[in-house]
Coordinates of C-alpha atoms in Angstrom, one line a residue:
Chain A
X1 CA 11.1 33.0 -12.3
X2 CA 10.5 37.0 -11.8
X3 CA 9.8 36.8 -8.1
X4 CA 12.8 37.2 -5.4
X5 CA 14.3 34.5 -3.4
X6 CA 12.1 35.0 -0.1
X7 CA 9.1 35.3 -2.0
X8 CA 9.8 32.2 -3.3
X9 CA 10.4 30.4 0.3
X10 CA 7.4 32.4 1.5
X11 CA 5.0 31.0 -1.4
X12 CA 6.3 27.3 -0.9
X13 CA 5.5 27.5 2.8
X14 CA 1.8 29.0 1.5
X15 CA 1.1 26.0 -0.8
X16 CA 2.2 24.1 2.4
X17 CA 0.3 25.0 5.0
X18 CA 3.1 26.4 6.9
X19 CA 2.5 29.9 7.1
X20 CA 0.9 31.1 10.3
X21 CA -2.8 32.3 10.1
X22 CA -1.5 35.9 10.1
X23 CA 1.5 35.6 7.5
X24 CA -1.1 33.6 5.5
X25 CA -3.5 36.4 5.4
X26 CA -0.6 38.9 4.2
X27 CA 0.3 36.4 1.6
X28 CA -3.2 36.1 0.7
X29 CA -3.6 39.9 0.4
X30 CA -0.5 40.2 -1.9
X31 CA -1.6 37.0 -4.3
X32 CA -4.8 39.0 -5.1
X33 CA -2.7 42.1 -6.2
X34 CA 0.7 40.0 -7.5
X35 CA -0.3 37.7 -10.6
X36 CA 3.1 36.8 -10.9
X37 CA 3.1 35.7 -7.5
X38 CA 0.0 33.3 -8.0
X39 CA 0.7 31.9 -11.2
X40 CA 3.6 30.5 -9.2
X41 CA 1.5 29.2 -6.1
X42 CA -0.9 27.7 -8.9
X43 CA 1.9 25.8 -10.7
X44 CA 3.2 24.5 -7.5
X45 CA -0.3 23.1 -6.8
X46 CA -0.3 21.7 -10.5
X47 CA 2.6 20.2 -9.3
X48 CA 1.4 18.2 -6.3
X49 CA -1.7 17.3 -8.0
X50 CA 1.0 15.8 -10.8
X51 CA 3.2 13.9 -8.4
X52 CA 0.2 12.8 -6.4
X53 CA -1.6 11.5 -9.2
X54 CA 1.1 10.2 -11.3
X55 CA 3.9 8.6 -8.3
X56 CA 1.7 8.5 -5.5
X57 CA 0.0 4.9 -7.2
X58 CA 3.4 3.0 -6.7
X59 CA 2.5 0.0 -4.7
X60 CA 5.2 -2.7 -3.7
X61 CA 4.6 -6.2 -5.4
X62 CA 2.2 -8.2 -3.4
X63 CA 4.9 -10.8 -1.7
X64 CA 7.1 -8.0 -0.4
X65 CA 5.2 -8.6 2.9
X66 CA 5.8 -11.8 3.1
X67 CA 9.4 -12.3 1.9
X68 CA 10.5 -9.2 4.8
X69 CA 9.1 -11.3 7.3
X70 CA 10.6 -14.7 5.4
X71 CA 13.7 -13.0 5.8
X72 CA 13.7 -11.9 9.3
X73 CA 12.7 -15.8 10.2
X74 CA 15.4 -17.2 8.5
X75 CA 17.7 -15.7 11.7
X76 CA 17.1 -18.9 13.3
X77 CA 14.7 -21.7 14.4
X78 CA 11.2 -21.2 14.7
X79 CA 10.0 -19.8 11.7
X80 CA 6.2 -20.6 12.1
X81 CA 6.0 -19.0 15.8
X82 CA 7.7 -15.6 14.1
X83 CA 4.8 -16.1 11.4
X84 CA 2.1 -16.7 13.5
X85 CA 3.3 -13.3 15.6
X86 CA 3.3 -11.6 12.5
X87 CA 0.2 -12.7 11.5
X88 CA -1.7 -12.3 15.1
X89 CA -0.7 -8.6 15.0
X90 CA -1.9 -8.0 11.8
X91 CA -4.7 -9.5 11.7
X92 CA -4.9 -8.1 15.2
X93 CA -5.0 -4.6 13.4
X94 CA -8.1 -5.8 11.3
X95 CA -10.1 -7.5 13.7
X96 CA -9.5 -5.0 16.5
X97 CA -10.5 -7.5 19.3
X98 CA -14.2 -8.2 17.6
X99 CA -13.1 -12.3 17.7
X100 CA -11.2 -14.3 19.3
X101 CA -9.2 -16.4 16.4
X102 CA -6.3 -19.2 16.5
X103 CA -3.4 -18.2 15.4
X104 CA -2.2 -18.1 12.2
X105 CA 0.6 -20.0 10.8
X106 CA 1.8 -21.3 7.7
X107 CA -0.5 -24.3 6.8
X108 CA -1.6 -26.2 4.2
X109 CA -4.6 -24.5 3.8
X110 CA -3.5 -21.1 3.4
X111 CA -3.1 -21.0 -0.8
X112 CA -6.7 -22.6 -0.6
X113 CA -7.9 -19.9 1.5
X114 CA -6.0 -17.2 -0.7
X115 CA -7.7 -18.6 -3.6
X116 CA -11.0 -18.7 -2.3
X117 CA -11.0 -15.2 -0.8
X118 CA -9.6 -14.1 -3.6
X119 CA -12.0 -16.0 -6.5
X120 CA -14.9 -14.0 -3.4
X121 CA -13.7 -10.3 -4.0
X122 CA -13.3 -11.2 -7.8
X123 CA -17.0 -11.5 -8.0
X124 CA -18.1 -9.3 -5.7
X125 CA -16.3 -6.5 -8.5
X126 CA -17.9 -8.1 -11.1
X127 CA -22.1 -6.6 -12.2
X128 CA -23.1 -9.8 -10.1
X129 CA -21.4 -12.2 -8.2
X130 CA -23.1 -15.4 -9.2
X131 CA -22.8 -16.4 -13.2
X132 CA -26.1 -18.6 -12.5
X133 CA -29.1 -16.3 -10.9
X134 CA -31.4 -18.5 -8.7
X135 CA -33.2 -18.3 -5.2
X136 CA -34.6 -22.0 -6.0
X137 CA -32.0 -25.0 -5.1
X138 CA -33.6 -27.2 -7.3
X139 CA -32.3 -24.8 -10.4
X140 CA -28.6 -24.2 -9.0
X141 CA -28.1 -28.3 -8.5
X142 CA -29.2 -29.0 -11.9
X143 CA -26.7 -26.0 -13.4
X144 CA -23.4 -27.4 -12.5
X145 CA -24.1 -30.7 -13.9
X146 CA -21.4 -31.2 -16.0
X147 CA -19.4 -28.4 -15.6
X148 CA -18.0 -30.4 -12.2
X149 CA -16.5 -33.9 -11.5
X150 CA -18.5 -33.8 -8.2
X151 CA -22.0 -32.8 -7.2
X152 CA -21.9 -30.3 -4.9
X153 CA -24.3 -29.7 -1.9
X154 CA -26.8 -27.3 -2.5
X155 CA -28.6 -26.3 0.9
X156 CA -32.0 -24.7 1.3
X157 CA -31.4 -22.2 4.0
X158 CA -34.1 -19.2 2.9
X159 CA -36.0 -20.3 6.0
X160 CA -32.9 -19.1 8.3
X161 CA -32.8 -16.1 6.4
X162 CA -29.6 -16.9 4.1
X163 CA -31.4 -16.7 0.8
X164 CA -29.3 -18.4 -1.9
X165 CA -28.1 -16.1 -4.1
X166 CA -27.2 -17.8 -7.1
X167 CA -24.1 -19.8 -8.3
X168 CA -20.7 -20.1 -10.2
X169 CA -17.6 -21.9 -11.0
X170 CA -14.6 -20.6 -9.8
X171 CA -11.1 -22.0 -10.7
X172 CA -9.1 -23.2 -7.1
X173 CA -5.4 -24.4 -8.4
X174 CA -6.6 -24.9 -12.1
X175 CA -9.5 -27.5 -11.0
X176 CA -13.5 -25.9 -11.3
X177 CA -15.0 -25.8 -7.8
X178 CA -18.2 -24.9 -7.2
X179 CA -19.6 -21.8 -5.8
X180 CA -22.9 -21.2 -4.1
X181 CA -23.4 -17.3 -3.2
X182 CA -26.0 -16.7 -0.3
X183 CA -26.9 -13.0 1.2
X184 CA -26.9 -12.1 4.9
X185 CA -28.2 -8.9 5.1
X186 CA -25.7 -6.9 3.1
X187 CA -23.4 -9.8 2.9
X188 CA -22.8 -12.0 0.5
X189 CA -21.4 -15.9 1.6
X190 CA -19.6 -17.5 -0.5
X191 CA -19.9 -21.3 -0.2
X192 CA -17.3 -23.0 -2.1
X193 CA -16.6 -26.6 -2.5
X194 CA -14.0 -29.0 -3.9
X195 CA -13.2 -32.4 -3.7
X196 CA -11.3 -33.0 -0.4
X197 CA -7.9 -34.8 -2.1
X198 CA -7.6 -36.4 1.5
X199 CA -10.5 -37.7 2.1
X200 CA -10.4 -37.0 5.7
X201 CA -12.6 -35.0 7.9
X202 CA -10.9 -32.2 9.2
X203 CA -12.0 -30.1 12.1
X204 CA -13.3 -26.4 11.2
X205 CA -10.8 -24.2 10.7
X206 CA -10.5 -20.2 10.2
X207 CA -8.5 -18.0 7.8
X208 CA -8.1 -14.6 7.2
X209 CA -7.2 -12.6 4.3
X210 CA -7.3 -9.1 4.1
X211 CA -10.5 -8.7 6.3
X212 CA -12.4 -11.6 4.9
X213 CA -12.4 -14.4 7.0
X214 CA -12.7 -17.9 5.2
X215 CA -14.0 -20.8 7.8
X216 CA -13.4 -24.3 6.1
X217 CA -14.5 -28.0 7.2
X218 CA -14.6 -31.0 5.0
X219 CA -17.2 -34.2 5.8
X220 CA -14.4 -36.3 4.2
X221 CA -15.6 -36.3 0.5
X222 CA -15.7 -32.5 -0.1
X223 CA -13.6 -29.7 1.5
X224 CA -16.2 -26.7 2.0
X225 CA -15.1 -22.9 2.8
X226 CA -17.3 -20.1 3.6
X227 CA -16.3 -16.9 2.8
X228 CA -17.5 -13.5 3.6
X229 CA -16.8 -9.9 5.9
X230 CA -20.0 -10.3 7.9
X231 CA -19.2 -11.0 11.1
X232 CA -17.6 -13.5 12.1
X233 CA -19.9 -14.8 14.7
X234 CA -22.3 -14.7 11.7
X235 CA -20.4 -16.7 9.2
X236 CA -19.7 -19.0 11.6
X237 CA -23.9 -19.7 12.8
X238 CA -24.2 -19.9 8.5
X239 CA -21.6 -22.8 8.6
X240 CA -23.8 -24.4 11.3
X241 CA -27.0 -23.7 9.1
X242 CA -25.0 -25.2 6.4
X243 CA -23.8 -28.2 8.3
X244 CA -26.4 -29.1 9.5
X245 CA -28.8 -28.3 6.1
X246 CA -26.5 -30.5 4.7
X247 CA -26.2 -33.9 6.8
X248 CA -30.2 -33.7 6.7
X249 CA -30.2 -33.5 2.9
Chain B
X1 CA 13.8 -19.0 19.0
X2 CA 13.8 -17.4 22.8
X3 CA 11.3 -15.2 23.9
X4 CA 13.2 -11.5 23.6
X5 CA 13.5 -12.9 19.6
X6 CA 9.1 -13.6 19.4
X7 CA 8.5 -10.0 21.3
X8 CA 10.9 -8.2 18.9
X9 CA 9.3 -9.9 15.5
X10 CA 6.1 -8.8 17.3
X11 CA 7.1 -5.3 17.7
X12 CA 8.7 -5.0 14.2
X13 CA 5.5 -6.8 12.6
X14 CA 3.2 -3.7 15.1
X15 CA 5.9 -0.9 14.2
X16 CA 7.1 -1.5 10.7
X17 CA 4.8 -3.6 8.8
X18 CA 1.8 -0.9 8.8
X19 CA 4.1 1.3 6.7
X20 CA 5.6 -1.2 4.1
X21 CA 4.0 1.0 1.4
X22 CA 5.5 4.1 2.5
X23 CA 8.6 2.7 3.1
X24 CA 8.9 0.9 -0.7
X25 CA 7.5 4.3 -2.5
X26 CA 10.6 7.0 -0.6
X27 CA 13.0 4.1 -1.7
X28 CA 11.5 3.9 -5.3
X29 CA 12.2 7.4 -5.7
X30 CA 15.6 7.5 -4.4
X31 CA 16.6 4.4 -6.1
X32 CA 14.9 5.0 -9.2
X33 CA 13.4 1.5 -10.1
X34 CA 10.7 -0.4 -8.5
X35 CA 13.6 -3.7 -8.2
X36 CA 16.1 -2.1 -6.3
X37 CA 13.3 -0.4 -4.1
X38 CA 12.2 -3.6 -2.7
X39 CA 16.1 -4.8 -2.2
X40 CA 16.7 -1.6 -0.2
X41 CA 13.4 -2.3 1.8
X42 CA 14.2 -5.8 2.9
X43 CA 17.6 -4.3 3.8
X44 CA 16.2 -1.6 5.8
X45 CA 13.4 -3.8 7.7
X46 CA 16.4 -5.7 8.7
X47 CA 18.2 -2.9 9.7
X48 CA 15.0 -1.7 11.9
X49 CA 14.1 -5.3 13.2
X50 CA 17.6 -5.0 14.9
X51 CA 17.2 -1.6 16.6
X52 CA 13.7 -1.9 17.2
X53 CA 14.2 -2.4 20.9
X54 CA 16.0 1.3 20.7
X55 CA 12.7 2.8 18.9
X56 CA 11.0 4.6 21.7
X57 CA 7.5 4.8 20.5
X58 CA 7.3 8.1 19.0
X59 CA 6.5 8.1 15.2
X60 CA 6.9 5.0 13.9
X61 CA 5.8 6.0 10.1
X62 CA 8.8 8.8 10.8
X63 CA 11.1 5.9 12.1
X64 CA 10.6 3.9 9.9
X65 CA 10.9 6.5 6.9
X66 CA 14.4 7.2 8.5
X67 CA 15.6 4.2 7.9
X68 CA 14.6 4.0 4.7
X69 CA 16.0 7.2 3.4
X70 CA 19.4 5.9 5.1
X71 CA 19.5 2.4 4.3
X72 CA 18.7 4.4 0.2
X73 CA 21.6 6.2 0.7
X74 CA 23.9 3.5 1.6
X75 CA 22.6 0.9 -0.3
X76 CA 23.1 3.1 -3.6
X77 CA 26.8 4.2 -2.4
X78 CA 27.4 0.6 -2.6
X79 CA 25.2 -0.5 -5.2
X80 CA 24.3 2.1 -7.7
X81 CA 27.2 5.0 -6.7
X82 CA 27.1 6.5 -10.1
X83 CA 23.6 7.1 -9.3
X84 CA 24.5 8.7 -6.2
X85 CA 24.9 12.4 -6.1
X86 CA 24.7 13.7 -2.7
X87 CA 25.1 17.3 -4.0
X88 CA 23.1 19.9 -4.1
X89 CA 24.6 21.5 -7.0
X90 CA 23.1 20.8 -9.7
X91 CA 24.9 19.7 -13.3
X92 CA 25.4 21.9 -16.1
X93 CA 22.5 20.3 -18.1
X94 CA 20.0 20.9 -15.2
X95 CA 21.6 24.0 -15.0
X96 CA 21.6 24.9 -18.4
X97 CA 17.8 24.0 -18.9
X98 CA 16.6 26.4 -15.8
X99 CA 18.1 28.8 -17.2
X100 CA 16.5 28.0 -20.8
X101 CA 13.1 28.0 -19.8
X102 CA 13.6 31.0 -17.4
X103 CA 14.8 33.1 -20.5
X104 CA 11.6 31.8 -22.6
X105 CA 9.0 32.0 -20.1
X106 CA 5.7 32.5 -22.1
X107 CA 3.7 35.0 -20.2
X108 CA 1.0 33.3 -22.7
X109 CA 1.1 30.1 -21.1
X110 CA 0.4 29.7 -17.2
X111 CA 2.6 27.0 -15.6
X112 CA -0.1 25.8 -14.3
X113 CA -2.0 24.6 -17.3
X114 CA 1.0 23.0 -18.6
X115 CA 2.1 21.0 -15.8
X116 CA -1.5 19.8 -15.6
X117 CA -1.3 18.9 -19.0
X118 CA 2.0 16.8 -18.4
X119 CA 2.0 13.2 -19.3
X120 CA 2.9 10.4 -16.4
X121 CA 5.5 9.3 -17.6
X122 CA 7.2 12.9 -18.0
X123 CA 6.5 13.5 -15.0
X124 CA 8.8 10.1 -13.8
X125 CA 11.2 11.4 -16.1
X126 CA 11.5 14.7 -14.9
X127 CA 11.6 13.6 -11.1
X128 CA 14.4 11.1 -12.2
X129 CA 16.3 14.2 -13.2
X130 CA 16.4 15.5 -10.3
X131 CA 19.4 14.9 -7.4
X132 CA 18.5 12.6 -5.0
X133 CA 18.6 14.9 -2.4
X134 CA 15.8 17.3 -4.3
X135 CA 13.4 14.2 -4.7
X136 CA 13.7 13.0 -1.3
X137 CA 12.3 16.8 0.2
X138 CA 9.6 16.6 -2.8
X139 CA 8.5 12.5 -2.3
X140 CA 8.3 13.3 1.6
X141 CA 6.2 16.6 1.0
X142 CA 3.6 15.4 -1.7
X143 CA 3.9 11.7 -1.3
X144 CA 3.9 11.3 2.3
X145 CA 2.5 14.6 3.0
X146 CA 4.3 15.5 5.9
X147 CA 5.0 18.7 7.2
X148 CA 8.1 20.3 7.4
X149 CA 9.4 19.6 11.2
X150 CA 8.9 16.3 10.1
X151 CA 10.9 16.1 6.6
X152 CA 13.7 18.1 8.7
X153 CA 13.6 14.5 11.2
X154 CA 13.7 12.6 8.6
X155 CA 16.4 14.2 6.3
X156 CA 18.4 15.4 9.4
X157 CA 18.6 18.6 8.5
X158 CA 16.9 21.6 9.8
X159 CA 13.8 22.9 8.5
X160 CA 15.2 26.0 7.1
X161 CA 17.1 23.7 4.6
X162 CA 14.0 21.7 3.8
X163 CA 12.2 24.9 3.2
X164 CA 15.0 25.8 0.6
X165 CA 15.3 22.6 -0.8
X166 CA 12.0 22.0 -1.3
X167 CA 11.8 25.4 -3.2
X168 CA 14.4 24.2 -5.3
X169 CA 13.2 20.9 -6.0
X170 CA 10.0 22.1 -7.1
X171 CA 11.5 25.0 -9.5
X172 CA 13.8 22.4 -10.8
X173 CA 10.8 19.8 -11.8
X174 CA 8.9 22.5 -13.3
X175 CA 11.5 23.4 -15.0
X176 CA 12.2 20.4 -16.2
X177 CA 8.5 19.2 -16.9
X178 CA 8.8 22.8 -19.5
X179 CA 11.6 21.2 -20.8
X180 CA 10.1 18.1 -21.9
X181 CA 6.7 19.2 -22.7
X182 CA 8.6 21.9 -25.6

């Protein structure tokens, strides 16, 4: 490297922004008349543009979160209020005071909800979310016949403005579940059902994963869970529409 | 669990949680593999869970990135201390190399266009050649992006050392990325 040892200091603090506006100028002024100078400010920018595209993609495995704060709870007693603090500042974060939410904890529900979410963003990546295209109820009930062990609820809500969508099969711990796809607006609902393993009604319920909130009830039979990032006051009138669609049906 | 415990796993979960991702990539690249990286990070979220009643609410990324880059340091003297060279000399085979590829420098060839042209996985390998100390300066500057007054917190040194080490660093990768791509 043919340029002295200030120079050198001088262009790293150029490539970083840390030159005043004046000594910038200067440094400016003697890069137009210095190629030497500038081939060596344009390799360090080669260089960030290398580290940046090449290390700057390192993520931490997905569970890191989890087992840090698994790890601070295992101080003492009361693992699931630690969790739900966790959780209620995170999601705290995402939310920003938009809804008021119950607390999150470790529950049952939670690798349903994961699964859910994540079987919603999965097909919201894919050309279209729905592997069965239909507006018309009475050609999405007929679809999942035998591709289920159960015949889901298909509720005609176009009136309220939640056009169906379409429909598909999605895979919740290696059982097929169906999956009804409605739009709000610019928001897709998924509506995704499963036989309920404890055939009990349980009251209505709200998850969230990474900005998606999932709401889930079950009439006994079949656990539903309605997924989506509208609103959540929105989602939560669409489970109502839903509810209410269905018991009529 | 009392109440002081619930506000303090609140305040970590607010002050260190947001920069988990930060945290695991300056450990990465002072421990070298992606494994021992997520060790020293649930080491050092202990280690910051404990004082976090003593953070004052400055910076937390920079508070947090402190205890990283120390809980690195000591975690690879215990763990990985052949790995550890807290030196800024360099070896004779870094050395020897610099001053290879400052004898054959190809007016010809811009820098530039060859580092561009690197490969990924030189470029890990070149980084990994580098001292610990050198890679810290770099990860914090292009990684992180912070500014100098900021790497000098972090490292605990003053910024005049950062400047230089940073100069270094970079001259030594380029060098090095040379190296590999002849």
């Amino acid at each position: 490297m043919n340029v002295s040892e200030q120079d050198e200091l001088l262009l790293n603090a150029y490539v970083d922004g840390e030159l005043d506006p004046m000594e910038a100028v200067r440094f400016e002024q003697r890069l137009g008349a210095e190629p030497a100078l500038s081939a060596q400010v344009e390799a360090r920018r080669a260089l960030r543009n290398a580290l940046r595209s090449d290390l700057g993609e390192d993520v931490p495995s997905p569970d890191l979160r989890r087992r840090v704060m698994a790890k601070l709870s295992r101080r003492g007693p009361g693992e699931w209020l630690s969790w739900r603090m966790a959780a209620s500042f995170l999601i705290g974060a995402v939310l920003a005071g938009t809804m008021s939410v119950g607390l999150l904890n470790d529950r049952p529900g939670e690798n349903v909800a994961h699964a859910v979410v994540s079987a919603h963003i999965r097909a919201l990546m894919a050309p279209q979310p729905t592997d069965v295209v239909s507006s018309d109820h009475h050609t999405v009930k007929p679809w999942f016949n035998g591709k289920l062990a159960f015949a889901p609820t298909v509720a005609d809500l176009s009136a309220q403005g939640l056009p169906l969508v379409g429909a598909r099969i999605d895979v919740v711990g290696l059982e097929p579940v169906a999956s009804l796809v409605y739009s709000h607006g610019k928001h897709f609902i998924s509506l995704t059902e499963m036989p309920n393993a404890r055939g009990t009604p349980a009251s209505v319920e709200n998850y969230f994963e990474h900005g998606y909130l999932a709401i889930t009830w079950s009439d006994g039979g079949i656990a539903y869970w309605a997924v989506s990032d509208a609103a959540a006051g929105e989602l939560e009138s669409f489970v109502k529409l839903f509810q209410t669609a269905a018991a009529g049906s | 669990m009392n109440v002081d415990d619930a506000n303090d796993q609140a305040r970590f979960a607010e002050v260190f949680l947001p920069h988990l991702v930060d945290a695991f990539r300056l450990a990465r690249w002072l421990a070298g593999s992606r494994a021992d990286a997520e060790d020293i990070v649930q080491e050092a979220s202990m280690r910051a869970f404990k004082s976090i009643r003593g953070f004052s609410g400055g910076h937390p990324r920079a508070w947090v990135l402190t205890i990283v880059r120390n809980t690195s340091y000591s975690w690879l003297a215990k763990n990985r201390p052949a790995a550890l060279v807290l030196t800024e000399d360099l070896d004779s085979r870094a050395r020897e190399r610099l001053e290879q590829t400052a004898a054959s420098e190809d007016p010809q060839t811009p820098e530039a266009a060859l580092i561009a042209k690197t490969e990924a996985a030189e470029v890990r390998k070149a980084m990994a050649s580098l001292p610990a100390l050198f890679r810290e300066v770099l990860v914090l500057r292009e990684i992180h992006e912070l500014d100098y007054r900021a790497i000098a917190e972090i490292a605990q040194v003053p910024i005049g050392t950062v400047m230089s080490r940073l100069a270094r660093a970079r001259r030594l990768l380029i060098a090095a990325m040379q190296g590999g791509a002849a």
